[in-house]
PDB file of C-alpha atoms in Angstrom:
ATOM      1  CA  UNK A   1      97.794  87.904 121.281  1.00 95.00           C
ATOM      2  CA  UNK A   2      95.241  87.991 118.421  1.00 95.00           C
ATOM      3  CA  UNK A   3      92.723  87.271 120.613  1.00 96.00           C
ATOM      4  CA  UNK A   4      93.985  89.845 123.499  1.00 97.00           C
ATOM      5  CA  UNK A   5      93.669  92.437 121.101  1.00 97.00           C
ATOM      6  CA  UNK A   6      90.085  91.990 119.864  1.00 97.00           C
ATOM      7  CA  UNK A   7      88.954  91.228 123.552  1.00 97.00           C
ATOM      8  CA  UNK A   8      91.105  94.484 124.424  1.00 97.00           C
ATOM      9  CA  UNK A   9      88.593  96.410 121.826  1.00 97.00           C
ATOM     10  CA  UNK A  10      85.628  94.909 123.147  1.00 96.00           C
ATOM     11  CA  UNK A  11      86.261  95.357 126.432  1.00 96.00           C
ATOM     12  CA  UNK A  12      86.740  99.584 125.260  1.00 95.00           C
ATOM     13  CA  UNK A  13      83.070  99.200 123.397  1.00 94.00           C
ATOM     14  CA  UNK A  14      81.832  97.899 126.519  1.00 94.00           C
ATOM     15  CA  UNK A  15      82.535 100.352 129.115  1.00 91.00           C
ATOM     16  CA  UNK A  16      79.952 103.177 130.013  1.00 87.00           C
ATOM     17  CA  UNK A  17      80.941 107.084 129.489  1.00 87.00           C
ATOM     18  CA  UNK A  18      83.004 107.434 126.478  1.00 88.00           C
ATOM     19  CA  UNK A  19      80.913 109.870 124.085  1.00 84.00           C
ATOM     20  CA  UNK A  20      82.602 108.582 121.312  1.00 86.00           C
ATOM     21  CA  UNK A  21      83.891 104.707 120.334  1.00 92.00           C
ATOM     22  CA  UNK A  22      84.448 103.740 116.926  1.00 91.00           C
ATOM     23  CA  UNK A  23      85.616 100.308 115.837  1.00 93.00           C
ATOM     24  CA  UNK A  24      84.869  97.458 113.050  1.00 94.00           C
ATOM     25  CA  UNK A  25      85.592  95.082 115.998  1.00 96.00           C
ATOM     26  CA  UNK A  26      82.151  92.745 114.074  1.00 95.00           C
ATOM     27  CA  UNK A  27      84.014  92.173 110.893  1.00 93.00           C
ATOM     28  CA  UNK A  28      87.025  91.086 112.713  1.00 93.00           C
ATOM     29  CA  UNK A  29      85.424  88.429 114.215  1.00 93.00           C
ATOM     30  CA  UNK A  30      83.714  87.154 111.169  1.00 92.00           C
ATOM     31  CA  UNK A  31      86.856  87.185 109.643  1.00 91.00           C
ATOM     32  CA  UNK A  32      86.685  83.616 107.847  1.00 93.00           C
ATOM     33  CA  UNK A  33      89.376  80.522 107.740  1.00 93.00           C
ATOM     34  CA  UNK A  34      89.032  80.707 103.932  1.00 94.00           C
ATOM     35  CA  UNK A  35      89.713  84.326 103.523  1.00 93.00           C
ATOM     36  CA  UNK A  36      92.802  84.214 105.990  1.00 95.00           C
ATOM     37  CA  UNK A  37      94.347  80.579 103.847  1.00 95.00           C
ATOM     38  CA  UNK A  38      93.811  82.783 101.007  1.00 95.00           C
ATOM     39  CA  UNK A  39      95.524  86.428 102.236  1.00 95.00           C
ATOM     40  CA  UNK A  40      98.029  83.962 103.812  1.00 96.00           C
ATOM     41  CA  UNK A  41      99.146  81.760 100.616  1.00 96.00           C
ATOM     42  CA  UNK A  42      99.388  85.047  98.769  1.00 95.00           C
ATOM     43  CA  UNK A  43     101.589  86.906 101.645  1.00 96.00           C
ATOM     44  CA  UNK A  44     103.681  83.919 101.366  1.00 96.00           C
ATOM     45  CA  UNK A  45     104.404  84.250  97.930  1.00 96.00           C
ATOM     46  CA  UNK A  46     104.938  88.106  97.545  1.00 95.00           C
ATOM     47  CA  UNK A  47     107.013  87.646 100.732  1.00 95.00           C
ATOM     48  CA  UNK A  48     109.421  85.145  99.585  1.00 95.00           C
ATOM     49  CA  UNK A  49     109.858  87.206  96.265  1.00 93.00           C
ATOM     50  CA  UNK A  50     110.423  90.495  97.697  1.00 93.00           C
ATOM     51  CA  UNK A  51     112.776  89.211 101.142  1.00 94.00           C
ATOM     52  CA  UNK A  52     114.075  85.804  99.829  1.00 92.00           C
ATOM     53  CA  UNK A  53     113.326  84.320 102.865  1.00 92.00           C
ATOM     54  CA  UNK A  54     109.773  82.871 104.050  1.00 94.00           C
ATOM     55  CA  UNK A  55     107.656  84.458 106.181  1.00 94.00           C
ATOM     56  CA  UNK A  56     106.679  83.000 109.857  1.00 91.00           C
ATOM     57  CA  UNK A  57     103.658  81.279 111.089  1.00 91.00           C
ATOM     58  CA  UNK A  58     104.230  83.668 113.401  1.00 90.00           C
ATOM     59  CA  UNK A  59     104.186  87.106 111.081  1.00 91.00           C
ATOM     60  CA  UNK A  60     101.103  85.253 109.065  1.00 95.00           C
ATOM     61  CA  UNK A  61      98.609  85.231 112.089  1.00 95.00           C
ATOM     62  CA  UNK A  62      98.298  89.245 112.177  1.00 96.00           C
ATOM     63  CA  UNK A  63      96.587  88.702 108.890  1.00 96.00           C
ATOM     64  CA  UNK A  64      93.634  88.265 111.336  1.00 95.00           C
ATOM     65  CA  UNK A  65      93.596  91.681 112.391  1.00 96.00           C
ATOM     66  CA  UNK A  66      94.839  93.683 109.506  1.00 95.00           C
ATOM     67  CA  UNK A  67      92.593  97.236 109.150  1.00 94.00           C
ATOM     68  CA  UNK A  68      91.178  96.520 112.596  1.00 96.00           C
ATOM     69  CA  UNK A  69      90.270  99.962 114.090  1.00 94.00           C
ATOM     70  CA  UNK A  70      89.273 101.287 117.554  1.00 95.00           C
ATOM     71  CA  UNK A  71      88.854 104.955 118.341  1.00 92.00           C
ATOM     72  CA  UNK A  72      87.543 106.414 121.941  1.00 93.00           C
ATOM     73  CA  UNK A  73      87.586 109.949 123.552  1.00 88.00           C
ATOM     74  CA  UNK A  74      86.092 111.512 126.391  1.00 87.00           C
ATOM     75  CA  UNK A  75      86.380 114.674 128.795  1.00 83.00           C
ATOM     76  CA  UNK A  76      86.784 113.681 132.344  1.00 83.00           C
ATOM     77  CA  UNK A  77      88.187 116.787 134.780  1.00 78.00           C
ATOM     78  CA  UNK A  78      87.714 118.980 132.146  1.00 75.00           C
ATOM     79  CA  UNK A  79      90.396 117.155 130.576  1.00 79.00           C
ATOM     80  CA  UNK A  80      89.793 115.984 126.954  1.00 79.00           C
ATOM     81  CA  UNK A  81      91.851 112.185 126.189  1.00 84.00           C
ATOM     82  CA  UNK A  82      91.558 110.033 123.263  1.00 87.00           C
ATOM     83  CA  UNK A  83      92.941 106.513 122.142  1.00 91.00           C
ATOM     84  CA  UNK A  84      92.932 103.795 119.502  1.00 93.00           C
ATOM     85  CA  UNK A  85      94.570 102.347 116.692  1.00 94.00           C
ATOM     86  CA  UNK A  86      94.418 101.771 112.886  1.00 93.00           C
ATOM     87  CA  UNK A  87      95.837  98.445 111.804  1.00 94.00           C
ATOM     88  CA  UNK A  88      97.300  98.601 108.295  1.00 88.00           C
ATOM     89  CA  UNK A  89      97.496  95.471 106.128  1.00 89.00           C
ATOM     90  CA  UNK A  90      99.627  93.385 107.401  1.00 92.00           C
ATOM     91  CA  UNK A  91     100.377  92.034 104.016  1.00 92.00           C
ATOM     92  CA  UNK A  92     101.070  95.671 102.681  1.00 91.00           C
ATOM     93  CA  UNK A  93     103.225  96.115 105.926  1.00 92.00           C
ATOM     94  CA  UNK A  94     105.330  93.586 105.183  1.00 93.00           C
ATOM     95  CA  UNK A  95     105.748  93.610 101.331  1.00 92.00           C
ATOM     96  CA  UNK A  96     103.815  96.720  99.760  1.00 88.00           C
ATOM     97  CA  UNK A  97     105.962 100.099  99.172  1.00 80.00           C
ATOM     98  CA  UNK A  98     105.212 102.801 101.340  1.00 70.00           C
ATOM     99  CA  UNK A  99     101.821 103.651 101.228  1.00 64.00           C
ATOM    100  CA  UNK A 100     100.735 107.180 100.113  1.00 56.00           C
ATOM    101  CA  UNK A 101      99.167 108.286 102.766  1.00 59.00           C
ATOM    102  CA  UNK A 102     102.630 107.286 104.496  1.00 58.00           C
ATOM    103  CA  UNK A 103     104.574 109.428 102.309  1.00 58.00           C
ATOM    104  CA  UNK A 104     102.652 112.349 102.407  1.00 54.00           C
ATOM    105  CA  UNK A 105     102.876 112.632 106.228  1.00 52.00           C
ATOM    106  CA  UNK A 106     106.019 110.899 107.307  1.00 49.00           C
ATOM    107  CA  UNK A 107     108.116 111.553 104.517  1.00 48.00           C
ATOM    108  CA  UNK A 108     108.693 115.137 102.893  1.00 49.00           C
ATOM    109  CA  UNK A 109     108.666 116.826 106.508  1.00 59.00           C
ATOM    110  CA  UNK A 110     110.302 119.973 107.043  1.00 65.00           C
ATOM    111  CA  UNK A 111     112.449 118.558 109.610  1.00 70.00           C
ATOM    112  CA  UNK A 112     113.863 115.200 108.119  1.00 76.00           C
ATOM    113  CA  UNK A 113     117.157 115.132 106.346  1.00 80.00           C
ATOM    114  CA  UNK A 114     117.194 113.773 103.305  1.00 81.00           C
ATOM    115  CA  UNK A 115     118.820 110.663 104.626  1.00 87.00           C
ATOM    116  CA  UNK A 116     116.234 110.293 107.026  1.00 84.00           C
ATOM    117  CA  UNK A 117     113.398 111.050 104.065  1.00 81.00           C
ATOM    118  CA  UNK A 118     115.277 108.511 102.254  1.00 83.00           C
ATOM    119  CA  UNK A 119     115.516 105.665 104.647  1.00 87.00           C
ATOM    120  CA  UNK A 120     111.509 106.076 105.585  1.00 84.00           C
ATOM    121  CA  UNK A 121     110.397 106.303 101.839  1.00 83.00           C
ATOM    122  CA  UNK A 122     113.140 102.894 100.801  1.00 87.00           C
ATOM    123  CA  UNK A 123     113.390 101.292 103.815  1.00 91.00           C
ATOM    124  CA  UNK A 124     109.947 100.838 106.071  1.00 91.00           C
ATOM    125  CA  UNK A 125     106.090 100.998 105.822  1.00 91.00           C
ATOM    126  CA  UNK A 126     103.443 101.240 108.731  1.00 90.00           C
ATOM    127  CA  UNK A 127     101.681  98.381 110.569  1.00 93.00           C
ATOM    128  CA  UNK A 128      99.635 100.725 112.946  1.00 93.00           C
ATOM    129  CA  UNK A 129      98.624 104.393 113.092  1.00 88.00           C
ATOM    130  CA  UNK A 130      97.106 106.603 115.861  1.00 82.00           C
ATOM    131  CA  UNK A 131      93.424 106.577 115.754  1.00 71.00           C
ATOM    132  CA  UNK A 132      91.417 109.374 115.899  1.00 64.00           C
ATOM    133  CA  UNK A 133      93.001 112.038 113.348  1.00 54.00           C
ATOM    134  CA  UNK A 134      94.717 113.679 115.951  1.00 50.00           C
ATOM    135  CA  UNK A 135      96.912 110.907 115.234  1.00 52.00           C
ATOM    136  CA  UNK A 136      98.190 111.596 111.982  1.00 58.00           C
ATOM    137  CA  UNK A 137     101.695 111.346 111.769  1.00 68.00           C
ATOM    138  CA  UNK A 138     102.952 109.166 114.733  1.00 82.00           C
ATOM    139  CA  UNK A 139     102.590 105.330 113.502  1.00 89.00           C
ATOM    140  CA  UNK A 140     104.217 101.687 114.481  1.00 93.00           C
ATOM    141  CA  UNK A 141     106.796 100.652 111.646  1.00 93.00           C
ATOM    142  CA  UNK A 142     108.863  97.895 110.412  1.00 95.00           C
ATOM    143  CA  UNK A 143     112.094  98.920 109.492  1.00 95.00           C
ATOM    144  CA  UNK A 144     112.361  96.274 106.209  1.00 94.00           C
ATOM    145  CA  UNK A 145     115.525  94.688 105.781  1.00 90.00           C
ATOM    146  CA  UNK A 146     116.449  91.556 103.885  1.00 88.00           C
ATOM    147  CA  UNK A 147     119.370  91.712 106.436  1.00 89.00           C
ATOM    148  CA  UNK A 148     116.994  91.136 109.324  1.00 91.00           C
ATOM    149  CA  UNK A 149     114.021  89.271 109.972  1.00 92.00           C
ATOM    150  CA  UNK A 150     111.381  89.356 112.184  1.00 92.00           C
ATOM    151  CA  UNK A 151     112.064  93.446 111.184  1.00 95.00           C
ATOM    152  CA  UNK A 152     112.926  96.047 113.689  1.00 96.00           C
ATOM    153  CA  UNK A 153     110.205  98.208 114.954  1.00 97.00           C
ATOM    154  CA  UNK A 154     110.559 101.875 115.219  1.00 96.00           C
ATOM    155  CA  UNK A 155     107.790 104.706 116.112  1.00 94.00           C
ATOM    156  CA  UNK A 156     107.085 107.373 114.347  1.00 89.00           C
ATOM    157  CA  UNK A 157     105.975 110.465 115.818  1.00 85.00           C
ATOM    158  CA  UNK A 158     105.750 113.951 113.497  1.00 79.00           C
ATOM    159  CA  UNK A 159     108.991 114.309 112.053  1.00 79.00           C
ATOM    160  CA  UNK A 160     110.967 112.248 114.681  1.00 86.00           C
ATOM    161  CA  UNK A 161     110.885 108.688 114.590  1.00 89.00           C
ATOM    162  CA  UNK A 162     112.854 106.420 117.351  1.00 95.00           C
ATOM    163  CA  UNK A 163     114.267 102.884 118.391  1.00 96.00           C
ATOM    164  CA  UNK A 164     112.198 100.700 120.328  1.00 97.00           C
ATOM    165  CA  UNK A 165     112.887  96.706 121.691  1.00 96.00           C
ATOM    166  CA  UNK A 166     109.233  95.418 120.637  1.00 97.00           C
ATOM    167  CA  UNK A 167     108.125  92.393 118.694  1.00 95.00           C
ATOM    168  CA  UNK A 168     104.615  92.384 117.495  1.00 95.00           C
ATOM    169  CA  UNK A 169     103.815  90.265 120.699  1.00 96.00           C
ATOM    170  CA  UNK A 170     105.092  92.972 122.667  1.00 97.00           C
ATOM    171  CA  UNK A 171     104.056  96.271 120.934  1.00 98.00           C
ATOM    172  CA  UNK A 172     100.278  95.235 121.032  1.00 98.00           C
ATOM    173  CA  UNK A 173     100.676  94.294 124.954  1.00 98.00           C
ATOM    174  CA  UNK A 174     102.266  97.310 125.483  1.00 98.00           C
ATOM    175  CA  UNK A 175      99.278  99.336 123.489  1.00 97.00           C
ATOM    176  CA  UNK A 176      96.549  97.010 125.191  1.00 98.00           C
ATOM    177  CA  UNK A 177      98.111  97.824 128.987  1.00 98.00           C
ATOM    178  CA  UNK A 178      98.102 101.163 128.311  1.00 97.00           C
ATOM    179  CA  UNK A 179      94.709 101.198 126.643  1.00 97.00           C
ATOM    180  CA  UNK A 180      95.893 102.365 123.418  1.00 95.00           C
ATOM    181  CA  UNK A 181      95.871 106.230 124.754  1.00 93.00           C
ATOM    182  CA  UNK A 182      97.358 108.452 122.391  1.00 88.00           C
ATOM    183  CA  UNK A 183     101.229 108.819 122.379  1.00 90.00           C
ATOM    184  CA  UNK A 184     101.319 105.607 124.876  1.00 94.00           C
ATOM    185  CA  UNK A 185     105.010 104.673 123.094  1.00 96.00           C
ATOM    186  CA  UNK A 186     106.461 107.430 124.856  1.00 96.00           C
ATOM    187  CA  UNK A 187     106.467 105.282 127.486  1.00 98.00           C
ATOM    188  CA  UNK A 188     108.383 102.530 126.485  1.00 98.00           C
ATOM    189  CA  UNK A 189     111.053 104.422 124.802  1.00 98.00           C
ATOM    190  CA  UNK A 190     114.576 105.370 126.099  1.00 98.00           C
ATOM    191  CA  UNK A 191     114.738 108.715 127.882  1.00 98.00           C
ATOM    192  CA  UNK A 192     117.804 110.163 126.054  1.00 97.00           C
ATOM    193  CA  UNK A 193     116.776 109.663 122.797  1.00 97.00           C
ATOM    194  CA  UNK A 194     113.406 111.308 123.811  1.00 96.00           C
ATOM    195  CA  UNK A 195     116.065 114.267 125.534  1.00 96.00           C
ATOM    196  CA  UNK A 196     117.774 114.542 122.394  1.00 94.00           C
ATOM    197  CA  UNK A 197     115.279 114.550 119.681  1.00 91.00           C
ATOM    198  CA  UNK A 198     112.145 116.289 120.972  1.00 90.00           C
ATOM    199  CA  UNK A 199     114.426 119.270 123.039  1.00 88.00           C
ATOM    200  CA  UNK A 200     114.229 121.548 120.382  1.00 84.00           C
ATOM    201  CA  UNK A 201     111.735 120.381 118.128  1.00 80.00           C
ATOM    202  CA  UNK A 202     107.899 121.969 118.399  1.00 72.00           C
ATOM    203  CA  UNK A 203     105.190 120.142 119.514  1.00 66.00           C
ATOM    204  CA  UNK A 204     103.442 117.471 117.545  1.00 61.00           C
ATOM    205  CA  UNK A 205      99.392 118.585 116.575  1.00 57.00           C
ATOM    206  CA  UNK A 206      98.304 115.990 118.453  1.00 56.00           C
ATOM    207  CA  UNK A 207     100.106 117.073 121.430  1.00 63.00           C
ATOM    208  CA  UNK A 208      98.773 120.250 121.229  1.00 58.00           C
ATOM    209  CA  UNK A 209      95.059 119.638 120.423  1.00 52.00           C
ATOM    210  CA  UNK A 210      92.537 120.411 122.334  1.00 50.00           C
ATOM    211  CA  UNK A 211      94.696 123.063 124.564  1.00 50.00           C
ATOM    212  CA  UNK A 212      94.595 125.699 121.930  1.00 47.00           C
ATOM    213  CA  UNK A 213      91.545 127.359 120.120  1.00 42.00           C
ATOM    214  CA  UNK A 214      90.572 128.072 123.190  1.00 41.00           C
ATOM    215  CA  UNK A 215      88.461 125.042 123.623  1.00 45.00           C
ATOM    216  CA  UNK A 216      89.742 124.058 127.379  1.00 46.00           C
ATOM    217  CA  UNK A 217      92.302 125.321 129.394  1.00 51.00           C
ATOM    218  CA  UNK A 218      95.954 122.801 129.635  1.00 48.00           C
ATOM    219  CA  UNK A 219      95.385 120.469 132.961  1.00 51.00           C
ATOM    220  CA  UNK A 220      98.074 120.169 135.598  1.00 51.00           C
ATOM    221  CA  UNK A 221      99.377 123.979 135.338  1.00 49.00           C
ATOM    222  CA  UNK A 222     100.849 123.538 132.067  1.00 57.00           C
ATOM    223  CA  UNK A 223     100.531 125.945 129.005  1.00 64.00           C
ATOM    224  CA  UNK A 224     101.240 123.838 125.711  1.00 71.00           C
ATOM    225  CA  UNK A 225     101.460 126.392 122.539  1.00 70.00           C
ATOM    226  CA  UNK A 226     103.049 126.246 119.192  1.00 71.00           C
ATOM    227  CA  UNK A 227     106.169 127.369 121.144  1.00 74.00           C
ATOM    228  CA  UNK A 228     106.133 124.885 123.318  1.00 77.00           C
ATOM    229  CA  UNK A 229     109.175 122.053 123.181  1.00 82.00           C
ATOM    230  CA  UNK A 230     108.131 118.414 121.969  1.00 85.00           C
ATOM    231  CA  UNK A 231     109.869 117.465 125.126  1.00 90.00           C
ATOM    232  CA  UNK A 232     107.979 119.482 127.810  1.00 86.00           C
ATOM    233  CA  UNK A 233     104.908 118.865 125.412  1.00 84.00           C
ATOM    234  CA  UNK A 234     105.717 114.859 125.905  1.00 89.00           C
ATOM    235  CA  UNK A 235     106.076 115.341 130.075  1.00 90.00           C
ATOM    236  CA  UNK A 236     102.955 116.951 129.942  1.00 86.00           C
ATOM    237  CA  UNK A 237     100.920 114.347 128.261  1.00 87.00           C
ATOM    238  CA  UNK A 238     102.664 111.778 130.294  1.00 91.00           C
ATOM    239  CA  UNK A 239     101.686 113.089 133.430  1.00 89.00           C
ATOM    240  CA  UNK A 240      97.754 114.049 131.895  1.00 87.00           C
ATOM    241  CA  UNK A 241      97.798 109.932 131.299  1.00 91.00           C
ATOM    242  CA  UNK A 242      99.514 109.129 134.383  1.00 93.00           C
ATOM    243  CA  UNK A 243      96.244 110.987 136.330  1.00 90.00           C
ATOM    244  CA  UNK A 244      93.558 110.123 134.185  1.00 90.00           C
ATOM    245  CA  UNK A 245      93.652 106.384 133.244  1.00 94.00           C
ATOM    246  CA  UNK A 246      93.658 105.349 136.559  1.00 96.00           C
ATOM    247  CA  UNK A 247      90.525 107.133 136.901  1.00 93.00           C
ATOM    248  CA  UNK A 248      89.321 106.110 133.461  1.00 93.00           C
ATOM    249  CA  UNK A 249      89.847 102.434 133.855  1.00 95.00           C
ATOM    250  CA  UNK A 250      90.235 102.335 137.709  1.00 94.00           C
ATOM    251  CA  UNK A 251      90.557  98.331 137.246  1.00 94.00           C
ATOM    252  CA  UNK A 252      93.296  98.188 135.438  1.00 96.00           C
ATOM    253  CA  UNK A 253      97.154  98.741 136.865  1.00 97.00           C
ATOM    254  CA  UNK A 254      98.912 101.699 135.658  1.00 98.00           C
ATOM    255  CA  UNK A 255     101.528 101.476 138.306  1.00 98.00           C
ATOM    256  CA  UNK A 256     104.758 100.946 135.480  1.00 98.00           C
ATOM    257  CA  UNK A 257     103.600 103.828 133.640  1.00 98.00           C
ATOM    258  CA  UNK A 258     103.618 106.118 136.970  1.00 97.00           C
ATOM    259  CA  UNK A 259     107.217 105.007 137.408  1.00 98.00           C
ATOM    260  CA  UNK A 260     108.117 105.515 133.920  1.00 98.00           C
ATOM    261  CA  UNK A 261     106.894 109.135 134.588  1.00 97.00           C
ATOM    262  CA  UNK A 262     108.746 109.274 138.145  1.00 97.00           C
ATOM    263  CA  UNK A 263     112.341 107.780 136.486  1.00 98.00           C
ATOM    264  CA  UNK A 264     112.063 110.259 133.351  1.00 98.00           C
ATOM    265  CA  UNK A 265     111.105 113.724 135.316  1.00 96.00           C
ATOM    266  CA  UNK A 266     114.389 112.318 138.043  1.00 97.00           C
ATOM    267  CA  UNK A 267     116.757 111.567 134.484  1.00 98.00           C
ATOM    268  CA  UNK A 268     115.583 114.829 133.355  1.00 96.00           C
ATOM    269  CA  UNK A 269     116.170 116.853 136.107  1.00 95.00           C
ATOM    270  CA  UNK A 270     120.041 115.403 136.302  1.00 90.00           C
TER     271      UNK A 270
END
């Protein structure tokens, strides 16, 4: 998988029309044998001290990619998209406290109880973020337990964060198939708890930019304000995906994500 995602951000660098890719992708691949023994015999100990449990071969190879970062955007249609990711350390990830630039956007929102502020500040710390600014706020994370190991992955999205069934292996295929486009989770998530937490909560920035300022007008018929619902925000920028990747990357197979689009609009309509 380590090598799916670096050949996943060359292939991005590679492709013609994008007026804007950003990556480190070259330092990833001269990432040495003796840096990664030496990140990985350290991991091991703070791991073991902090969980009381060692760490997997398994966790230890996303050393390779920790603080790799890929950012694209383009216009096509008059629409405006934008994708990528922002690997944290995986050794912070996994043993570090939350990070501060974690806190200050996840934690201490408006909308969180303080059981909910609690649990993200004590119990879990990023492994990816959104690319691309826009993305502030919505990240991958571990939910840290010494009760359960490999940890529990959650997203994070503005004040909401959910349940999801990945593993590493499976978050990063899911990001690489559906080319790391911003708010891809959505997704892979489960359609009532998307119902019942975005419904009456406001749309997320990142939902919202570039529809308002005036810079282009909402695609598909659809006006997304302030006002707007995270939930008919989150339709919206499923279907935008749903008719642009294929035309973005017409080789690639976006057929689950039209269904996923089909079966939510059908649960939501029920």
């Amino acid at each position: 998988m380590i090598k799916k995602v670096l050949d996943f951000v060359a292939d991005i660098k590679s492709r013609s029309g994008f007026y804007s890719v950003e990556d480190n992708l070259e330092e990833k691949l001269n990432y040495t044998e003796r840096q990664f023994s030496f990140s990985a015999e350290e991991t091991k100990e703070d791991f073991l001290y902090k969980w009381g449990r060692e760490i997997t071969d398994e966790d230890l190879k996303w050393l390779r990619i920790s603080n790799l970062e890929l950012d694209w955007e383009l216009t096509l249609d008059n629409i405006y998209l934008y994708g990528g990711f922002d690997n944290w350390g995986f050794s912070d990830s996994l043993v570090s406290p939350a990070q501060p630039d974690y806190k200050s956007i996840a934690c201490q929102h408006k909308y969180f109880s303080e059981e909910e502020e609690r649990f993200l500040k004590e119990e879990t710390n990023l492994f990816c973020k959104s690319a691309h600014g826009m993305g502030d706020g919505t990240y991958g994370i571990f939910h840290r337990t010494k009760d359960k190991y490999p940890f529990d992955i959650l997203y994070l999205d503005n004040g909401r964060f959910f349940k999801t069934d990945f593993s590493l292996e499976s978050y990063y295929q899911a990001m690489i198939d559906s080319m790391a486009v911003c708010g891809w989770q959505y997704f892979y998530l489960d359609f009532e708890e998307i119902k019942s937490k975005c419904a009456d909560f406001k749309v997320g920035y990142w939902l919202l930019y570039p529809y308002s300022e005036g810079l282009i007008e909402s695609p598909l018929g659809r006006d997304v304000t302030h006002d707007t619902s995270r939930l008919d925000a989150v339709v919206h920028h499923m279907e935008v995906c749903v008719y642009l990747l294929p035309k973005i990357f017409p080789n690639k197979d976006f057929s689950y994500h039209k269904q996923r689009l089909e079966d939510f609009k059908m649960f939501l309509s029920q």
